[in-house]
Tab-separated table of C-alpha atoms in Angstrom:
chain	number	residue	atom	x	y	z
C	1	MET	CA	34.664	3.980	110.570
C	2	PRO	CA	34.711	6.854	113.115
C	3	SER	CA	34.609	5.701	116.733
C	4	TYR	CA	33.598	7.710	119.808
C	5	ASP	CA	34.239	6.814	123.458
C	6	TYR	CA	32.098	8.173	126.276
C	7	PRO	CA	33.259	7.550	129.877
C	8	PHE	CA	30.768	7.101	132.705
C	9	ASN	CA	33.068	8.060	135.593
C	10	GLU	CA	35.951	10.390	136.378
C	11	ARG	CA	38.562	7.642	136.549
C	12	ILE	CA	37.937	6.420	132.989
C	13	ARG	CA	37.647	10.042	131.851
C	14	THR	CA	41.149	10.685	133.195
C	15	PHE	CA	42.532	7.565	131.484
C	16	LEU	CA	41.067	8.652	128.147
C	17	ARG	CA	42.462	12.162	128.477
C	18	VAL	CA	45.951	10.873	129.192
C	19	GLU	CA	45.695	8.438	126.276
C	20	ASP	CA	44.670	11.250	123.922
C	21	LEU	CA	47.422	13.608	125.065
C	22	PHE	CA	50.102	10.909	124.883
C	23	ALA	CA	49.093	10.042	121.314
C	24	LYS	CA	49.637	13.684	120.337
C	25	VAL	CA	52.929	13.957	122.216
C	26	LEU	CA	54.381	10.792	120.705
C	27	TYR	CA	53.351	11.840	117.195
C	28	ASN	CA	54.906	15.291	117.516
C	29	VAL	CA	58.083	14.030	119.191
C	30	GLU	CA	58.843	11.858	116.162
C	31	ALA	CA	58.382	14.837	113.826
C	32	SER	CA	61.254	17.135	112.927
C	33	HIS	CA	60.044	20.742	112.885
C	34	GLU	CA	60.501	22.957	115.924
C	35	TYR	CA	56.793	23.888	115.905
C	36	GLN	CA	55.853	20.222	116.300
C	37	HIS	CA	58.318	19.841	119.162
C	38	HIS	CA	56.814	22.991	120.679
C	39	SER	CA	53.394	21.314	120.529
C	40	ALA	CA	54.865	18.135	122.015
C	41	LEU	CA	56.291	19.985	125.000
C	42	LEU	CA	53.126	21.956	125.727
C	43	THR	CA	51.078	18.764	125.518
C	44	LEU	CA	53.509	17.038	127.887
C	45	LEU	CA	52.915	19.850	130.364
C	46	GLN	CA	49.156	19.274	130.040
C	47	ILE	CA	49.704	15.624	130.983
C	48	LEU	CA	51.596	16.813	134.036
C	49	ASP	CA	48.565	18.917	135.025
C	50	ILE	CA	46.344	15.813	134.917
C	51	VAL	CA	48.834	13.775	136.934
C	52	ASP	CA	48.965	16.543	139.558
C	53	ARG	CA	45.225	16.378	140.137
C	54	SER	CA	44.771	12.642	140.635
C	55	GLU	CA	46.142	9.580	142.424
C	56	LEU	CA	46.873	7.856	139.161
C	57	ARG	CA	49.565	5.457	140.375
C	58	SER	CA	47.444	3.857	143.090
C	59	ASP	CA	44.384	3.717	140.798
C	60	LEU	CA	46.400	2.049	138.050
C	61	LEU	CA	48.093	-0.460	140.362
C	62	GLN	CA	44.766	-1.443	141.909
C	63	GLU	CA	43.143	-1.906	138.513
C	64	LEU	CA	46.074	-3.893	137.119
C	65	LEU	CA	45.987	-6.191	140.162
C	66	ARG	CA	42.242	-6.660	139.785
C	67	GLN	CA	42.560	-7.481	136.099
C	68	ARG	CA	45.380	-9.921	136.805
C	69	THR	CA	43.205	-11.711	139.361
C	70	VAL	CA	40.344	-11.929	136.860
C	71	MET	CA	42.664	-13.184	134.112
C	72	GLU	CA	44.106	-15.899	136.346
C	73	THR	CA	40.638	-17.379	136.821
C	74	LEU	CA	40.500	-17.956	133.048
C	75	ARG	CA	43.380	-20.436	133.061
C	76	GLY	CA	42.288	-23.812	131.805
C	77	ASN	CA	39.212	-22.399	130.069
C	78	PRO	CA	39.087	-24.120	126.648
C	79	ALA	CA	37.595	-20.970	125.096
C	80	ILE	CA	40.665	-18.927	126.068
C	81	ALA	CA	43.939	-19.085	124.124
C	82	ALA	CA	46.597	-19.896	126.737
C	83	ALA	CA	49.405	-18.124	124.868
C	84	LYS	CA	47.400	-14.926	124.508
C	85	LEU	CA	46.419	-15.043	128.180
C	86	ASP	CA	50.075	-15.441	129.193
C	87	THR	CA	51.006	-12.454	127.012
C	88	ILE	CA	48.399	-10.230	128.675
C	89	LEU	CA	49.437	-11.372	132.162
C	90	ASN	CA	53.059	-10.633	131.345
C	91	GLU	CA	52.159	-7.142	130.081
C	92	ILE	CA	50.264	-6.491	133.323
C	93	ASP	CA	53.224	-7.682	135.412
C	94	VAL	CA	55.723	-5.545	133.495
C	95	ALA	CA	53.514	-2.444	133.766
C	96	SER	CA	52.890	-3.027	137.491
C	97	ASP	CA	56.595	-3.510	138.241
C	98	ALA	CA	57.482	-0.334	136.347
C	99	LEU	CA	54.906	1.692	138.288
C	100	ARG	CA	56.165	0.346	141.625
C	101	ALA	CA	59.803	0.981	140.708
C	102	GLU	CA	59.303	4.764	140.729
C	103	ASN	CA	59.361	5.792	144.391
C	104	THR	CA	58.496	9.446	143.875
C	105	LYS	CA	55.163	10.932	142.873
C	106	LEU	CA	54.317	10.546	139.196
C	107	GLY	CA	55.983	13.334	137.252
C	108	GLN	CA	58.038	14.512	140.240
C	109	THR	CA	61.295	14.553	138.267
C	110	LEU	CA	59.674	16.952	135.810
C	111	ARG	CA	58.374	19.185	138.591
C	112	MET	CA	61.911	19.441	139.950
C	113	ASN	CA	63.100	20.788	136.582
C	114	GLU	CA	62.976	24.534	137.207
C	115	TRP	CA	63.350	25.417	133.551
C	116	LEU	CA	60.433	23.206	132.495
C	117	MET	CA	58.285	24.635	135.274
C	118	SER	CA	59.105	28.150	134.087
C	119	ILE	CA	57.883	27.187	130.604
C	120	LYS	CA	54.768	25.622	132.136
C	121	GLN	CA	53.991	28.830	133.994
C	122	ARG	CA	54.360	30.951	130.858
C	123	ALA	CA	52.460	28.454	128.675
C	124	GLY	CA	49.218	29.320	130.462
C	125	ILE	CA	49.392	32.831	128.996
C	126	PRO	CA	48.306	33.252	125.334
C	127	GLY	CA	51.522	33.768	123.400
C	128	GLY	CA	53.420	33.582	126.686
C	129	VAL	CA	56.388	31.634	125.325
C	130	CYS	CA	57.281	34.096	122.568
C	131	GLU	CA	60.967	34.721	121.899
C	132	PHE	CA	61.040	38.031	123.808
C	133	ASP	CA	59.259	36.475	126.833
C	134	VAL	CA	61.370	33.331	127.209
C	135	PRO	CA	64.609	33.638	125.210
C	136	SER	CA	65.938	30.405	126.749
C	137	TYR	CA	63.001	28.538	125.189
C	138	HIS	CA	63.672	30.113	121.811
C	139	TYR	CA	67.300	29.023	122.174
C	140	TRP	CA	66.168	25.429	122.945
C	141	LEU	CA	63.937	25.350	119.867
C	142	GLY	CA	66.945	26.358	117.776
C	143	LEU	CA	69.244	23.607	119.074
C	144	GLY	CA	68.223	21.216	116.313
C	145	GLU	CA	65.941	18.246	115.770
C	146	ASN	CA	68.114	15.581	117.418
C	147	SER	CA	68.769	17.615	120.537
C	148	ARG	CA	65.087	18.438	120.999
C	149	LYS	CA	64.051	14.814	120.454
C	150	THR	CA	66.578	13.600	123.016
C	151	ASN	CA	65.274	16.067	125.593
C	152	LEU	CA	61.609	15.321	124.923
C	153	LYS	CA	62.105	11.546	125.163
C	154	SER	CA	64.049	12.020	128.387
C	155	TRP	CA	61.218	14.100	129.875
C	156	LEU	CA	58.593	11.584	128.729
C	157	HIS	CA	60.442	8.590	130.157
C	158	PRO	CA	59.245	8.944	133.799
C	159	LEU	CA	55.626	9.009	132.593
C	160	LYS	CA	55.942	5.972	130.305
C	161	PRO	CA	54.949	3.377	132.986
C	162	MET	CA	51.743	5.329	133.611
C	163	HIS	CA	50.986	5.437	129.889
C	164	ASP	CA	51.720	1.720	129.412
C	165	ALA	CA	49.352	0.836	132.261
C	166	ILE	CA	46.572	3.040	130.851
C	167	VAL	CA	46.979	1.486	127.395
C	168	ILE	CA	46.568	-2.011	128.871
C	169	ILE	CA	43.531	-1.086	130.962
C	170	LEU	CA	41.738	0.738	128.136
C	171	ARG	CA	42.454	-2.130	125.735
C	172	ILE	CA	40.846	-4.556	128.185
C	173	LEU	CA	37.944	-2.148	128.737
C	174	ARG	CA	37.257	-1.650	125.031
C	175	GLY	CA	37.358	-5.393	124.440
C	176	SER	CA	35.059	-6.202	127.328
C	177	GLY	CA	31.692	-5.356	125.825
C	178	SER	CA	29.444	-6.908	123.238
C	179	SER	CA	28.478	-4.734	120.290
C	180	THR	CA	24.925	-4.167	119.084
C	181	LYS	CA	23.875	-2.721	115.728
C	182	LEU	CA	21.175	-0.104	116.280
C	183	VAL	CA	19.219	2.619	114.497
C	184	ALA	CA	18.616	6.122	115.810
C	185	PRO	CA	15.312	7.296	114.265
C	186	SER	CA	15.657	10.881	113.064
C	187	GLY	CA	19.025	11.087	114.764
C	188	LEU	CA	17.825	10.329	118.299
C	189	TYR	CA	18.368	7.229	120.430
C	190	GLN	CA	17.553	6.392	124.034
C	191	GLN	CA	18.243	3.243	126.015
C	192	MET	CA	17.378	2.483	129.617
C	193	LEU	CA	20.097	0.691	131.556
C	194	SER	CA	19.603	-2.100	134.024
C	195	GLY	CA	21.715	-4.639	135.832
C	196	SER	CA	23.782	-4.707	138.991
C	197	LYS	CA	27.056	-3.808	137.239
C	198	PRO	CA	26.751	-0.484	135.381
C	199	ALA	CA	28.873	0.208	132.320
C	200	GLN	CA	32.015	2.297	132.728
C	201	MET	CA	32.213	3.469	129.116
C	202	LEU	CA	30.269	3.257	125.897
C	203	LYS	CA	31.679	3.169	122.410
C	204	ILE	CA	29.825	4.352	119.302
C	205	ASP	CA	30.906	3.412	115.771
C	206	ILE	CA	29.367	5.203	112.791
C	207	PRO	CA	29.855	4.386	109.084
C	208	SER	CA	32.126	6.914	107.384
C	209	SER	CA	29.425	7.588	104.800
C	210	ILE	CA	27.160	9.173	107.428
C	211	THR	CA	28.010	12.862	107.897
C	212	CYS	CA	27.152	13.311	111.562
C	213	PHE	CA	28.595	12.812	115.027
C	214	PRO	CA	27.079	11.775	118.379
C	215	GLU	CA	26.597	13.839	121.506
C	216	VAL	CA	25.981	11.627	124.508
C	217	SER	CA	24.222	12.227	127.800
C	218	ALA	CA	24.394	9.191	130.044
C	219	ASN	CA	24.319	7.961	133.612
C	220	LYS	CA	23.812	4.591	135.306
C	221	TYR	CA	20.098	4.674	134.462
C	222	ALA	CA	19.893	5.726	130.815
C	223	ILE	CA	21.750	6.630	127.642
C	224	ASN	CA	20.622	9.473	125.395
C	225	ILE	CA	22.361	9.945	122.055
C	226	ARG	CA	21.713	12.847	119.709
C	227	PHE	CA	23.368	12.799	116.290
C	228	ASN	CA	24.328	16.231	114.994
C	229	ILE	CA	25.724	17.802	111.851
C	230	LEU	CA	28.330	20.547	111.661
C	231	ASP	CA	28.531	23.336	109.102
C	232	PHE	CA	31.373	25.234	110.845
C	233	THR	CA	29.453	28.525	111.048
C	234	GLN	CA	26.942	27.902	113.832
C	235	LYS	CA	26.470	25.511	116.721
C	236	PRO	CA	25.812	21.841	115.791
C	237	GLN	CA	22.341	21.118	114.482
C	238	LYS	CA	20.297	17.951	114.833
C	239	TYR	CA	20.715	15.315	112.108
C	240	ASP	CA	17.175	14.541	110.941
C	241	GLU	CA	17.751	11.233	109.141
C	242	ASP	CA	17.914	7.722	110.592
C	243	VAL	CA	21.416	6.757	111.727
C	244	ASN	CA	22.748	3.213	111.650
C	245	PHE	CA	25.420	2.806	114.316
C	246	THR	CA	27.051	0.247	116.578
C	247	LEU	CA	26.894	0.612	120.356
C	248	THR	CA	29.237	-1.172	122.759
C	249	LEU	CA	28.814	-0.995	126.527
C	250	CYS	CA	32.190	-1.615	128.192
C	251	ASN	CA	32.951	-2.685	131.732
C	252	LEU	CA	36.137	-3.792	133.451
């Protein structure tokens, strides 16, 4: 069943972007072909761009501390499995300690790597890392699978605490909401929002048998969902049939 996340604020948007990029990096790192390792490296450099533009470490530490405080209040609750709660608290502690252990700015060790930064500069140009432009990069790609994997994992290592923290926070966020089965008449759905604590993200699940996808416009007052179809030759068109879907409003 296809699932779509829609963030309501910039902080959650950043977390989701890092999660998406890390998934692609980790997949391509474990592959063997030099083109996949090329994709892994360029995606790693995109993660570095996101880290440069935000105070991720402080945001993550604050959120982990807040979640730990909330989790501690659940101790003794008969509806909560004590072993599972202890596991989550331990994961939060490990992620927090790892983030605090790095004294420099996130990704600083990568920024100090002059060769990587030269690749990053060229990567912004279409075709900018061709063999004749950066022969050292072509040489690296030819070193062999094991050598490239070792390098890529070494470069990813300083960013792993950030990724682990984001995985924990997004898992808690996605599990925080209650799901509602809904119908979008003729592919359109609107819901007014109320309450003192606005949602931070919504999640939409659609049966695989339905050949459409959602486009969401939302703020703290209302959600508007338009289901579209794609024929790959023109811009998406409105899906005119009723759509059964599941909506989850998530909040940390």
